Short mmCIF file of C-alpha atoms in Angstrom, two decimals:
data_model
loop_
_atom_site.label_atom_id
_atom_site.label_comp_id
_atom_site.label_asym_id
_atom_site.label_seq_id
_atom_site.Cartn_x
_atom_site.Cartn_y
_atom_site.Cartn_z
CA MET A 1 42.85 -96.29 111.03
CA SER A 2 40.68 -98.00 108.85
CA VAL A 3 41.70 -98.43 105.48
CA PRO A 4 39.59 -95.60 103.30
CA PRO A 5 37.20 -97.53 100.20
CA ARG A 6 38.98 -97.59 97.08
CA ILE A 7 38.83 -98.35 93.01
CA GLU A 8 41.21 -98.56 90.66
CA LEU A 9 40.69 -98.49 86.88
CA LEU A 10 43.50 -100.18 84.75
CA ALA A 11 42.93 -99.97 80.84
CA LEU A 12 44.05 -102.99 78.85
CA ASP A 13 46.67 -102.13 76.49
CA GLY A 14 47.72 -103.95 73.74
CA LEU A 15 43.99 -105.09 71.90
CA PRO A 16 43.84 -105.76 68.90
CA LEU A 17 41.52 -103.84 65.90
CA VAL A 18 38.92 -106.28 66.92
CA GLN A 19 37.62 -107.63 63.59
CA PRO A 20 33.94 -109.02 62.28
CA GLY A 21 33.76 -113.07 64.07
CA ASP A 22 36.68 -112.33 66.53
CA ASP A 23 36.34 -114.17 69.93
CA LEU A 24 36.19 -111.06 72.18
CA ALA A 25 36.22 -112.61 75.17
CA GLY A 26 39.64 -114.85 74.61
CA LEU A 27 40.91 -111.01 73.39
CA ILE A 28 39.99 -109.80 76.50
CA ALA A 29 41.27 -112.90 78.62
CA ALA A 30 44.68 -112.74 76.13
CA ALA A 31 44.94 -108.89 77.34
CA LEU A 32 44.68 -109.85 80.64
CA ASP A 33 46.79 -112.16 80.98
CA ARG A 34 50.11 -110.43 79.23
CA ALA A 35 48.69 -107.68 81.61
CA GLY A 36 49.86 -110.55 84.40
CA LEU A 37 46.19 -109.08 85.74
CA VAL A 38 44.22 -112.51 87.38
CA LEU A 39 40.15 -111.21 87.62
CA ARG A 40 39.34 -111.27 91.42
CA VAL A 41 35.60 -111.74 93.44
CA GLY A 42 33.83 -108.70 92.46
CA ASP A 43 36.21 -106.97 89.80
CA VAL A 44 34.07 -105.06 87.24
CA LEU A 45 35.24 -104.95 83.02
CA VAL A 46 33.72 -102.13 81.65
CA VAL A 47 34.02 -102.86 77.01
CA ALA A 48 33.02 -100.44 75.16
CA GLN A 49 30.12 -100.94 72.63
CA LYS A 50 32.38 -100.22 69.41
CA ILE A 51 33.85 -104.23 69.97
CA VAL A 52 30.85 -105.64 71.07
CA SER A 53 29.39 -104.32 67.52
CA LYS A 54 32.48 -105.18 65.91
CA ALA A 55 33.27 -108.80 66.93
CA GLU A 56 29.33 -109.35 66.80
CA GLY A 57 29.60 -108.59 63.01
CA ARG A 58 26.97 -105.59 62.80
CA ARG A 59 28.91 -102.71 60.44
CA VAL A 60 26.93 -102.97 57.55
CA ALA A 61 28.18 -101.06 54.28
CA LEU A 62 25.97 -98.30 53.33
CA ALA A 63 26.00 -99.26 49.71
CA ASP A 64 23.78 -102.34 50.53
CA VAL A 65 21.26 -100.19 52.07
CA THR A 66 17.71 -98.80 49.63
CA PRO A 67 16.62 -95.69 51.94
CA SER A 68 12.70 -95.93 52.25
CA VAL A 69 10.76 -93.20 51.27
CA PRO A 70 10.12 -92.10 55.05
CA ALA A 71 14.14 -92.41 55.46
CA LEU A 72 14.33 -90.14 51.92
CA ALA A 73 11.86 -87.32 53.34
CA LEU A 74 13.77 -87.23 57.12
CA ALA A 75 17.57 -87.25 55.58
CA GLN A 76 16.40 -84.20 53.49
CA GLN A 77 14.54 -82.69 56.43
CA VAL A 78 17.89 -83.03 58.91
CA GLY A 79 20.57 -82.91 56.27
CA LYS A 80 21.75 -86.65 56.91
CA ASP A 81 23.15 -89.64 54.40
CA ALA A 82 19.29 -91.11 53.71
CA ARG A 83 21.25 -95.04 54.37
CA LEU A 84 22.37 -94.04 57.21
CA VAL A 85 18.22 -92.56 57.95
CA GLU A 86 17.15 -96.02 56.78
CA LEU A 87 19.61 -97.82 58.89
CA ILE A 88 18.38 -95.06 62.06
CA LEU A 89 14.87 -95.63 61.82
CA ARG A 90 15.43 -99.85 61.61
CA GLU A 91 17.05 -100.01 64.47
CA SER A 92 13.97 -97.44 66.33
CA ARG A 93 10.70 -97.61 67.50
CA ARG A 94 9.87 -93.92 66.62
CA VAL A 95 12.07 -90.87 66.17
CA VAL A 96 11.52 -88.86 69.52
CA ARG A 97 13.17 -85.84 68.33
CA LYS A 98 14.56 -84.03 65.15
CA ALA A 99 16.64 -81.74 64.42
CA PRO A 100 19.38 -80.39 61.82
CA GLY A 101 21.98 -83.69 61.99
CA VAL A 102 20.70 -85.45 64.77
CA LEU A 103 17.50 -87.71 65.24
CA ILE A 104 16.71 -88.53 68.21
CA VAL A 105 15.22 -92.26 68.41
CA GLU A 106 14.15 -94.87 71.33
CA HIS A 107 16.14 -97.12 69.82
CA ARG A 108 13.93 -100.94 69.48
CA LEU A 109 16.05 -101.97 73.40
CA GLY A 110 14.15 -98.91 74.71
CA LEU A 111 17.18 -97.09 74.81
CA VAL A 112 16.63 -93.10 73.98
CA MET A 113 20.00 -92.02 71.78
CA ALA A 114 20.83 -89.71 69.19
CA ASN A 115 21.01 -92.02 65.57
CA ALA A 116 19.94 -95.43 67.30
CA GLY A 117 23.88 -95.04 68.58
CA ILE A 118 24.96 -95.76 64.95
CA ASP A 119 28.48 -94.34 64.77
CA GLN A 120 30.53 -93.95 61.82
CA SER A 121 33.67 -93.11 63.84
CA ASN A 122 36.58 -95.19 63.86
CA VAL A 123 34.59 -97.67 61.51
CA GLU A 124 35.52 -97.93 57.56
CA ASP A 125 34.67 -95.41 55.42
CA GLY A 126 31.08 -96.89 53.67
CA PHE A 127 30.53 -98.62 56.53
CA ALA A 128 27.86 -98.19 60.19
CA LEU A 129 28.54 -99.57 63.18
CA LEU A 130 24.78 -100.83 64.94
CA LEU A 131 24.82 -101.93 68.47
CA PRO A 132 24.56 -105.09 69.44
CA GLU A 133 21.77 -106.94 69.01
CA ASP A 134 20.80 -107.75 72.65
CA PRO A 135 23.54 -105.95 74.35
CA ASP A 136 22.56 -107.08 77.64
CA ALA A 137 22.81 -110.87 76.60
CA SER A 138 26.11 -109.59 75.04
CA ALA A 139 27.18 -108.78 78.65
CA GLU A 140 25.99 -112.51 80.22
CA ARG A 141 28.14 -113.80 77.53
CA LEU A 142 31.12 -112.07 78.36
CA ARG A 143 30.51 -112.48 81.91
CA ALA A 144 30.03 -116.81 81.58
CA ARG A 145 33.74 -117.31 78.96
CA LEU A 146 35.85 -114.59 81.43
CA ALA A 147 34.34 -115.75 85.77
CA PRO A 148 37.55 -117.91 86.34
CA SER A 149 34.68 -119.85 88.01
CA ALA A 150 31.19 -120.72 87.95
CA GLY A 151 30.24 -118.47 90.74
CA MET A 152 32.66 -116.05 91.06
CA ARG A 153 31.00 -112.57 90.93
CA LEU A 154 32.57 -110.63 87.90
CA GLY A 155 30.84 -107.75 86.55
CA ILE A 156 30.26 -106.80 82.78
CA VAL A 157 29.56 -103.49 81.30
CA ILE A 158 29.01 -102.59 78.06
CA ASN A 159 29.83 -98.89 77.31
CA ASP A 160 28.65 -96.25 75.08
CA SER A 161 29.01 -92.29 74.87
CA PHE A 162 25.70 -90.74 74.79
CA GLY A 163 24.52 -86.94 74.49
CA ARG A 164 22.16 -86.02 77.10
CA PRO A 165 19.21 -83.09 77.51
CA TRP A 166 19.73 -79.99 79.05
CA ARG A 167 24.07 -80.52 79.34
CA ARG A 168 26.56 -80.36 77.26
CA GLY A 169 29.22 -83.34 76.36
CA THR A 170 28.93 -87.23 76.06
CA VAL A 171 28.91 -89.29 79.18
CA GLY A 172 29.79 -93.02 79.03
CA THR A 173 26.61 -94.55 79.71
CA ALA A 174 25.80 -98.30 79.92
CA ILE A 175 24.19 -100.18 77.76
CA GLY A 176 24.47 -104.02 78.30
CA ALA A 177 25.28 -105.27 82.06
CA ALA A 178 25.98 -108.61 83.64
CA GLY A 179 26.49 -109.67 86.96
CA LEU A 180 26.04 -106.50 89.08
CA PRO A 181 23.13 -104.81 89.95
CA ALA A 182 22.62 -102.13 86.92
CA LEU A 183 20.30 -100.43 89.10
CA VAL A 184 20.39 -100.28 92.64
CA ASP A 185 16.88 -99.98 94.83
CA ARG A 186 17.50 -98.80 97.95
CA ARG A 187 13.90 -97.78 99.02
CA GLY A 188 13.04 -98.27 102.90
CA GLU A 189 17.39 -97.66 103.78
CA ALA A 190 17.05 -94.67 106.29
CA ASP A 191 19.78 -91.40 106.22
CA LEU A 192 21.73 -90.52 109.27
CA PHE A 193 18.94 -89.28 110.80
CA GLY A 194 17.09 -92.34 110.55
CA ARG A 195 14.61 -90.68 108.05
CA PRO A 196 13.53 -92.23 104.50
CA LEU A 197 16.32 -91.97 101.73
CA GLN A 198 15.04 -89.37 99.05
CA VAL A 199 17.49 -90.80 96.89
CA THR A 200 17.29 -94.09 96.40
CA MET A 201 17.73 -95.65 93.27
CA ILE A 202 21.53 -95.36 91.48
CA ALA A 203 22.36 -96.23 88.30
CA LEU A 204 25.09 -98.51 89.12
CA ALA A 205 25.81 -99.25 85.45
CA ASP A 206 25.96 -95.88 84.85
CA GLU A 207 27.96 -94.83 87.06
CA ILE A 208 30.50 -97.47 85.81
CA ALA A 209 30.25 -96.34 82.32
CA ALA A 210 31.00 -93.44 82.76
CA SER A 211 34.08 -93.72 85.24
CA ALA A 212 35.37 -96.12 82.65
CA SER A 213 35.25 -93.86 80.06
CA LEU A 214 37.92 -91.11 82.01
CA LEU A 215 40.23 -94.11 80.72
CA MET A 216 38.63 -95.29 77.36
CA GLY A 217 38.81 -91.66 75.95
CA PRO A 218 36.30 -90.55 73.31
CA ALA A 219 37.54 -92.60 70.14
CA ALA A 220 36.79 -95.49 72.81
CA GLU A 221 39.07 -98.30 70.89
CA GLY A 222 42.64 -97.59 71.53
CA LEU A 223 41.39 -98.58 75.26
CA PRO A 224 38.42 -100.08 74.91
CA VAL A 225 38.35 -102.53 78.11
CA VAL A 226 39.16 -100.83 81.63
CA LEU A 227 39.03 -103.01 84.64
CA LEU A 228 37.65 -101.43 87.83
CA ARG A 229 38.60 -103.08 91.23
CA GLY A 230 36.89 -102.43 94.20
CA VAL A 231 33.71 -101.02 93.07
CA PRO A 232 31.00 -101.76 96.10
CA TRP A 233 27.66 -103.09 95.58
CA SER A 234 25.02 -105.95 97.20
CA ALA A 235 22.12 -105.68 95.61
CA PRO A 236 21.40 -109.28 93.66
CA ALA A 237 22.75 -108.35 89.42
CA SER A 238 20.17 -106.61 87.15
CA PRO A 239 20.34 -105.93 83.76
CA VAL A 240 20.45 -102.40 81.73
CA ARG A 241 16.88 -103.40 80.78
CA ALA A 242 15.82 -102.49 84.62
CA LEU A 243 17.46 -98.93 83.99
CA LEU A 244 15.04 -98.19 81.16
CA ARG A 245 11.98 -96.22 82.33
CA PRO A 246 8.95 -96.74 80.53
CA ALA A 247 7.33 -94.19 78.51
CA ASN A 248 4.03 -94.35 80.80
CA GLU A 249 6.41 -92.54 83.82
CA ASP A 250 8.59 -90.82 81.76
CA LEU A 251 7.97 -86.74 81.18
CA PHE A 252 10.08 -87.00 78.54
CA ARG A 253 9.02 -88.34 75.41
CA MET B 1 55.91 -103.25 77.84
CA SER B 2 54.12 -100.07 78.69
CA VAL B 3 52.56 -98.80 82.15
CA PRO B 4 48.67 -99.39 80.82
CA PRO B 5 46.79 -96.58 82.22
CA ARG B 6 44.96 -95.92 85.75
CA ILE B 7 42.80 -93.94 88.11
CA GLU B 8 42.88 -94.61 91.52
CA LEU B 9 39.77 -93.61 93.37
CA LEU B 10 40.29 -92.83 97.11
CA ALA B 11 37.63 -91.92 99.97
CA LEU B 12 38.37 -89.74 102.65
CA ASP B 13 37.80 -91.36 105.80
CA GLY B 14 37.07 -89.82 109.81
CA LEU B 15 35.91 -85.83 108.01
CA PRO B 16 33.10 -84.81 110.98
CA LEU B 17 29.98 -84.05 110.03
CA VAL B 18 29.91 -80.47 108.58
CA GLN B 19 28.38 -77.46 110.22
CA PRO B 20 27.52 -74.16 109.08
CA GLY B 21 29.82 -71.89 109.46
CA ASP B 22 32.57 -74.87 109.17
CA ASP B 23 36.32 -74.28 107.17
CA LEU B 24 35.48 -76.90 104.97
CA ALA B 25 38.75 -76.68 102.84
CA GLY B 26 40.38 -77.04 106.10
CA LEU B 27 38.68 -80.00 107.72
CA ILE B 28 40.11 -81.95 103.76
CA ALA B 29 42.85 -80.78 104.44
CA ALA B 30 43.17 -82.40 107.73
CA ALA B 31 41.58 -85.85 106.33
CA LEU B 32 44.36 -86.02 103.61
CA ASP B 33 47.02 -85.35 106.52
CA ARG B 34 45.33 -88.33 108.48
CA ALA B 35 45.54 -90.23 105.68
CA GLY B 36 48.86 -89.32 104.80
CA LEU B 37 47.61 -88.19 101.27
CA VAL B 38 49.77 -85.80 99.62
CA LEU B 39 48.40 -84.34 96.82
CA ARG B 40 50.23 -84.65 93.60
CA VAL B 41 49.84 -82.41 90.43
CA GLY B 42 46.74 -83.54 88.34
CA ASP B 43 45.06 -85.17 91.38
CA VAL B 44 41.14 -84.44 91.07
CA LEU B 45 39.19 -83.95 94.94
CA VAL B 46 35.29 -84.47 94.51
CA VAL B 47 33.35 -82.86 97.10
CA ALA B 48 29.39 -83.91 97.79
CA GLN B 49 27.24 -80.64 97.39
CA LYS B 50 25.67 -81.39 100.76
CA ILE B 51 28.81 -80.39 102.93
CA VAL B 52 29.41 -77.93 100.31
CA SER B 53 26.05 -76.40 101.09
CA LYS B 54 26.27 -77.23 104.96
CA ALA B 55 29.62 -75.60 105.06
CA GLU B 56 27.82 -71.88 103.26
CA GLY B 57 24.97 -72.48 105.95
CA ARG B 58 22.13 -72.97 102.67
CA ARG B 59 20.57 -74.72 105.41
CA VAL B 60 17.01 -73.23 105.94
CA ALA B 61 13.93 -73.40 108.35
CA LEU B 62 11.59 -74.09 107.47
CA ALA B 63 9.08 -72.84 110.33
CA ASP B 64 10.65 -69.57 108.64
CA VAL B 65 9.16 -70.06 105.10
CA THR B 66 5.60 -68.65 103.92
CA PRO B 67 4.56 -69.82 100.90
CA SER B 68 3.02 -67.64 98.38
CA VAL B 69 -0.06 -68.38 96.38
CA PRO B 70 1.64 -69.89 93.07
CA ALA B 71 3.83 -72.39 95.73
CA LEU B 72 0.61 -72.84 97.78
CA ALA B 73 -1.20 -73.85 94.49
CA LEU B 74 1.91 -75.53 92.93
CA ALA B 75 1.99 -77.81 96.32
CA GLN B 76 -1.48 -78.87 95.86
CA GLN B 77 -1.09 -79.95 92.49
CA VAL B 78 2.27 -82.21 92.54
CA GLY B 79 1.36 -83.15 96.97
CA LYS B 80 4.23 -81.69 98.56
CA ASP B 81 5.39 -79.25 101.31
CA ALA B 82 4.51 -75.74 100.20
CA ARG B 83 6.94 -74.01 101.81
CA LEU B 84 9.49 -77.14 100.18
CA VAL B 85 7.77 -75.47 97.25
CA GLU B 86 7.85 -71.99 97.81
CA LEU B 87 12.01 -72.51 98.19
CA ILE B 88 12.11 -74.62 95.16
CA LEU B 89 10.91 -71.49 92.83
CA ARG B 90 12.29 -69.47 94.60
CA GLU B 91 15.87 -70.86 93.51
CA SER B 92 14.57 -71.61 89.26
CA ARG B 93 13.54 -69.43 86.62
CA ARG B 94 11.02 -71.53 86.23
CA VAL B 95 8.93 -75.28 86.47
CA VAL B 96 9.82 -77.16 83.14
CA ARG B 97 7.89 -80.63 84.18
CA LYS B 98 5.29 -81.41 87.63
CA ALA B 99 4.71 -84.63 88.10
CA PRO B 100 3.57 -85.87 91.60
CA GLY B 101 6.02 -85.63 94.18
CA VAL B 102 8.56 -84.07 91.85
CA LEU B 103 9.47 -80.84 89.86
CA ILE B 104 11.46 -80.51 87.54
CA VAL B 105 13.23 -77.08 87.28
CA GLU B 106 15.88 -74.59 85.40
CA HIS B 107 17.44 -73.70 88.19
CA ARG B 108 19.14 -70.39 88.96
CA LEU B 109 22.34 -71.23 87.92
CA GLY B 110 20.90 -73.26 84.70
CA LEU B 111 20.99 -76.63 86.18
CA VAL B 112 17.68 -78.58 85.18
CA MET B 113 17.19 -80.81 88.08
CA ALA B 114 14.49 -82.02 90.34
CA ASN B 115 13.17 -80.26 93.08
CA ALA B 116 16.37 -77.60 92.51
CA GLY B 117 18.19 -79.36 94.05
CA ILE B 118 16.81 -78.81 97.31
CA ASP B 119 17.32 -82.23 99.47
CA GLN B 120 16.70 -83.51 103.29
CA SER B 121 17.81 -86.44 103.49
CA ASN B 122 21.03 -86.32 105.95
CA VAL B 123 19.39 -82.96 107.33
CA GLU B 124 18.00 -82.62 110.68
CA ASP B 125 14.08 -82.81 110.93
CA GLY B 126 12.31 -79.59 109.55
CA PHE B 127 15.25 -77.62 107.67
CA ALA B 128 16.29 -78.08 104.09
CA LEU B 129 19.49 -77.55 102.67
CA LEU B 130 19.92 -75.65 98.96
CA LEU B 131 22.32 -75.71 96.42
CA PRO B 132 25.60 -73.46 96.94
CA GLU B 133 24.81 -69.77 96.00
CA ASP B 134 27.95 -70.53 92.61
CA PRO B 135 29.13 -73.84 93.77
CA ASP B 136 31.72 -72.94 90.25
CA ALA B 137 33.07 -70.05 92.26
CA SER B 138 32.96 -72.61 95.77
CA ALA B 139 35.22 -74.69 93.87
CA GLU B 140 37.44 -72.50 92.64
CA ARG B 141 37.65 -71.59 96.56
CA LEU B 142 38.25 -74.78 97.49
CA ARG B 143 40.69 -75.70 94.83
CA ALA B 144 42.67 -72.20 95.60
CA ARG B 145 43.12 -73.27 99.05
CA LEU B 146 43.48 -77.08 98.71
CA ALA B 147 46.32 -76.71 96.10
CA PRO B 148 49.88 -76.52 97.53
CA SER B 149 51.09 -74.44 95.08
CA ALA B 150 49.58 -71.50 93.77
CA GLY B 151 50.54 -72.90 90.18
CA MET B 152 49.60 -76.73 90.48
CA ARG B 153 47.47 -78.26 88.74
CA LEU B 154 44.74 -79.52 90.96
CA GLY B 155 40.99 -80.32 89.85
CA ILE B 156 37.97 -80.35 92.21
CA VAL B 157 34.34 -81.19 91.00
CA ILE B 158 31.25 -80.58 93.46
CA ASN B 159 28.60 -83.61 92.59
CA ASP B 160 25.33 -83.97 93.23
CA SER B 161 23.19 -86.94 92.55
CA PHE B 162 20.54 -86.47 89.60
CA GLY B 163 17.89 -88.19 88.08
CA ARG B 164 17.08 -88.34 83.99
CA PRO B 165 15.05 -88.77 81.57
CA TRP B 166 14.18 -92.08 80.18
CA ARG B 167 16.49 -93.99 82.53
CA ARG B 168 15.83 -94.93 85.81
CA GLY B 169 18.45 -94.30 88.99
CA THR B 170 20.27 -91.38 89.54
CA VAL B 171 24.36 -90.29 88.51
CA GLY B 172 26.61 -87.82 90.19
CA THR B 173 26.46 -85.39 88.42
CA ALA B 174 28.65 -82.06 88.53
CA ILE B 175 27.26 -79.40 89.85
CA GLY B 176 30.15 -77.03 89.91
CA ALA B 177 34.19 -77.14 88.71
CA ALA B 178 37.45 -75.27 89.00
CA GLY B 179 40.24 -76.23 88.23
CA LEU B 180 40.21 -78.82 85.09
CA PRO B 181 37.90 -78.81 82.23
CA ALA B 182 34.10 -79.43 82.58
CA LEU B 183 33.77 -79.49 79.10
CA VAL B 184 36.15 -81.10 77.11
CA ASP B 185 36.15 -80.38 73.45
CA ARG B 186 38.12 -82.57 70.55
CA ARG B 187 36.26 -80.77 67.83
CA GLY B 188 38.90 -81.44 64.68
CA GLU B 189 40.99 -84.07 66.13
CA ALA B 190 41.08 -87.43 64.00
CA ASP B 191 39.36 -91.06 64.52
CA LEU B 192 41.70 -94.12 64.03
CA PHE B 193 41.38 -93.67 60.48
CA GLY B 194 41.65 -90.03 60.21
CA ARG B 195 38.43 -88.50 59.83
CA PRO B 196 36.44 -86.31 61.59
CA LEU B 197 35.65 -87.71 65.19
CA GLN B 198 31.71 -87.84 65.81
CA VAL B 199 31.51 -87.81 69.42
CA THR B 200 33.34 -84.03 69.94
CA MET B 201 32.69 -83.01 73.35
CA ILE B 202 32.83 -85.30 76.98
CA ALA B 203 31.43 -83.56 79.90
CA LEU B 204 34.30 -84.68 81.81
CA ALA B 205 33.22 -83.63 84.71
CA ASP B 206 30.13 -85.41 85.37
CA GLU B 207 32.54 -88.68 84.40
CA ILE B 208 34.12 -87.79 86.86
CA ALA B 209 31.06 -87.13 89.17
CA ALA B 210 29.87 -90.01 88.33
CA SER B 211 33.11 -91.98 89.17
CA ALA B 212 33.21 -90.83 92.46
CA SER B 213 29.49 -91.43 93.61
CA LEU B 214 31.08 -95.24 93.42
CA LEU B 215 32.46 -94.43 96.39
CA MET B 216 30.61 -91.81 98.30
CA GLY B 217 26.93 -93.98 98.09
CA PRO B 218 23.80 -92.38 98.03
CA ALA B 219 23.51 -90.69 101.35
CA ALA B 220 26.69 -88.96 99.95
CA GLU B 221 27.76 -88.15 103.77
CA GLY B 222 29.33 -91.12 104.93
CA LEU B 223 32.05 -90.53 102.22
CA PRO B 224 31.54 -87.09 100.97
CA VAL B 225 34.82 -86.41 99.64
CA VAL B 226 36.88 -88.88 97.07
CA LEU B 227 40.76 -88.11 95.67
CA LEU B 228 40.76 -89.42 91.81
CA ARG B 229 44.53 -89.79 91.17
CA GLY B 230 45.31 -90.58 87.57
CA VAL B 231 42.72 -88.56 85.24
CA PRO B 232 43.88 -87.80 82.45
CA TRP B 233 43.26 -84.28 80.51
CA SER B 234 45.24 -81.38 79.20
CA ALA B 235 42.54 -79.08 77.42
CA PRO B 236 42.55 -75.71 79.42
CA ALA B 237 39.67 -75.39 82.52
CA SER B 238 36.06 -74.65 82.67
CA PRO B 239 33.57 -74.25 84.55
CA VAL B 240 30.21 -76.68 85.41
CA ARG B 241 28.71 -73.30 83.74
CA ALA B 242 30.00 -74.27 80.25
CA LEU B 243 28.28 -77.82 80.72
CA LEU B 244 25.18 -76.16 80.37
CA ARG B 245 22.77 -76.27 77.27
CA PRO B 246 21.30 -72.93 76.27
CA ALA B 247 17.82 -73.48 76.07
CA ASN B 248 18.00 -71.99 72.04
CA GLU B 249 20.45 -75.42 71.49
CA ASP B 250 17.86 -77.63 73.51
CA LEU B 251 15.39 -79.50 72.36
CA PHE B 252 13.49 -80.93 75.80
CA ARG B 253 12.97 -77.56 77.39
#
């Protein structure tokens, strides 16, 4: 009997509350060490956006934010704190949709998401937390620091909870990736009957991000790092940038 | 040191190609048995839509389909086989968007998806495969048959590959569920600082569906059943129907 394919997900325990300026790679390495885990070829570490943002000092005091006139108008329209709306607009290319309590924007990174990913859960009162400046680069820095040897295949995914059109509830979604193919392109491969596959592009980083969310929970701070062991992939590495659909290919903005 | 939370995903090996009328629960039970696996409390089985549809006889011969006048017109507009467009329209409440080669529709089940989920990959030439008549009910039948005892907590998710707005690539997504909360409602819970959580509804069944896709691959037929062990949940069971956002709550249709 052949050994069936198998993936193991392990949440890292005992990470401290991350503070601005913390060495996140060092904290993760220490937590792996305490758990007796040694990274293996093909392992993937999923890291919650919140702790990446915190370590990178992306916390903003609302008291320091002066809303612009457009932010004040929009805040009144959707019923949100004008300083928060100001931050959302600064982080965005444009507003895609608006509704009471929510602004769906195209983030400056190209991510289409609610409130530009700016969160106030698990941040002290009076503060907001922005996405990392460049999450693919954040993932690459973590990969370079955490890979036990320079050439070792190690994947890093930074995830966040995203709402979606048409369906209720959030799903863990990748905002940054390194060392693995965020997008797997299988165009040209055949199905079981030898014909071209119809599903040909797979958002691997998003499937990894979602699976890790099963252990992180919604707060994603009690258990903000999950190790995946056994994820099969062979395509070359690509960042989350490769996952973003250009506006001219998109039917929904 | 406490034991860190852990999930194991195991793909079931050696399932035969499923044929119309096959006893799918029996085939899965036999495959579990051959793998030496005994279902435990809290296990989740993810089953690919294709084998559920095949077992339920949802394969349609295109030669038997006569396209209506609207199907003929639409087929020409988007460049698809008119018989396939006819099947898509029969399975749908309405067309949400159209583009060359693709119709995004609201399926009669309420799922918003490309081509009504009708697939021709891994189906013999000249045939198309429709979604199960009622995937939540299909999941519930599998649950009732596979749970070792009547009261045992066993989750079933039926998944399919979905494209999404804004992002490239497909992600495993739930079309049916039983025995677990497809949607977890955490409204009223507090964050680490004692304030209400901002992310309050989690699409658990979709995160489970996505994680299983990591092992199934795009064809989802070589390895169409994945066992998840260790998924934490406590909310009451809800079907995928609970995940579907009513049109009046939706900004995108």
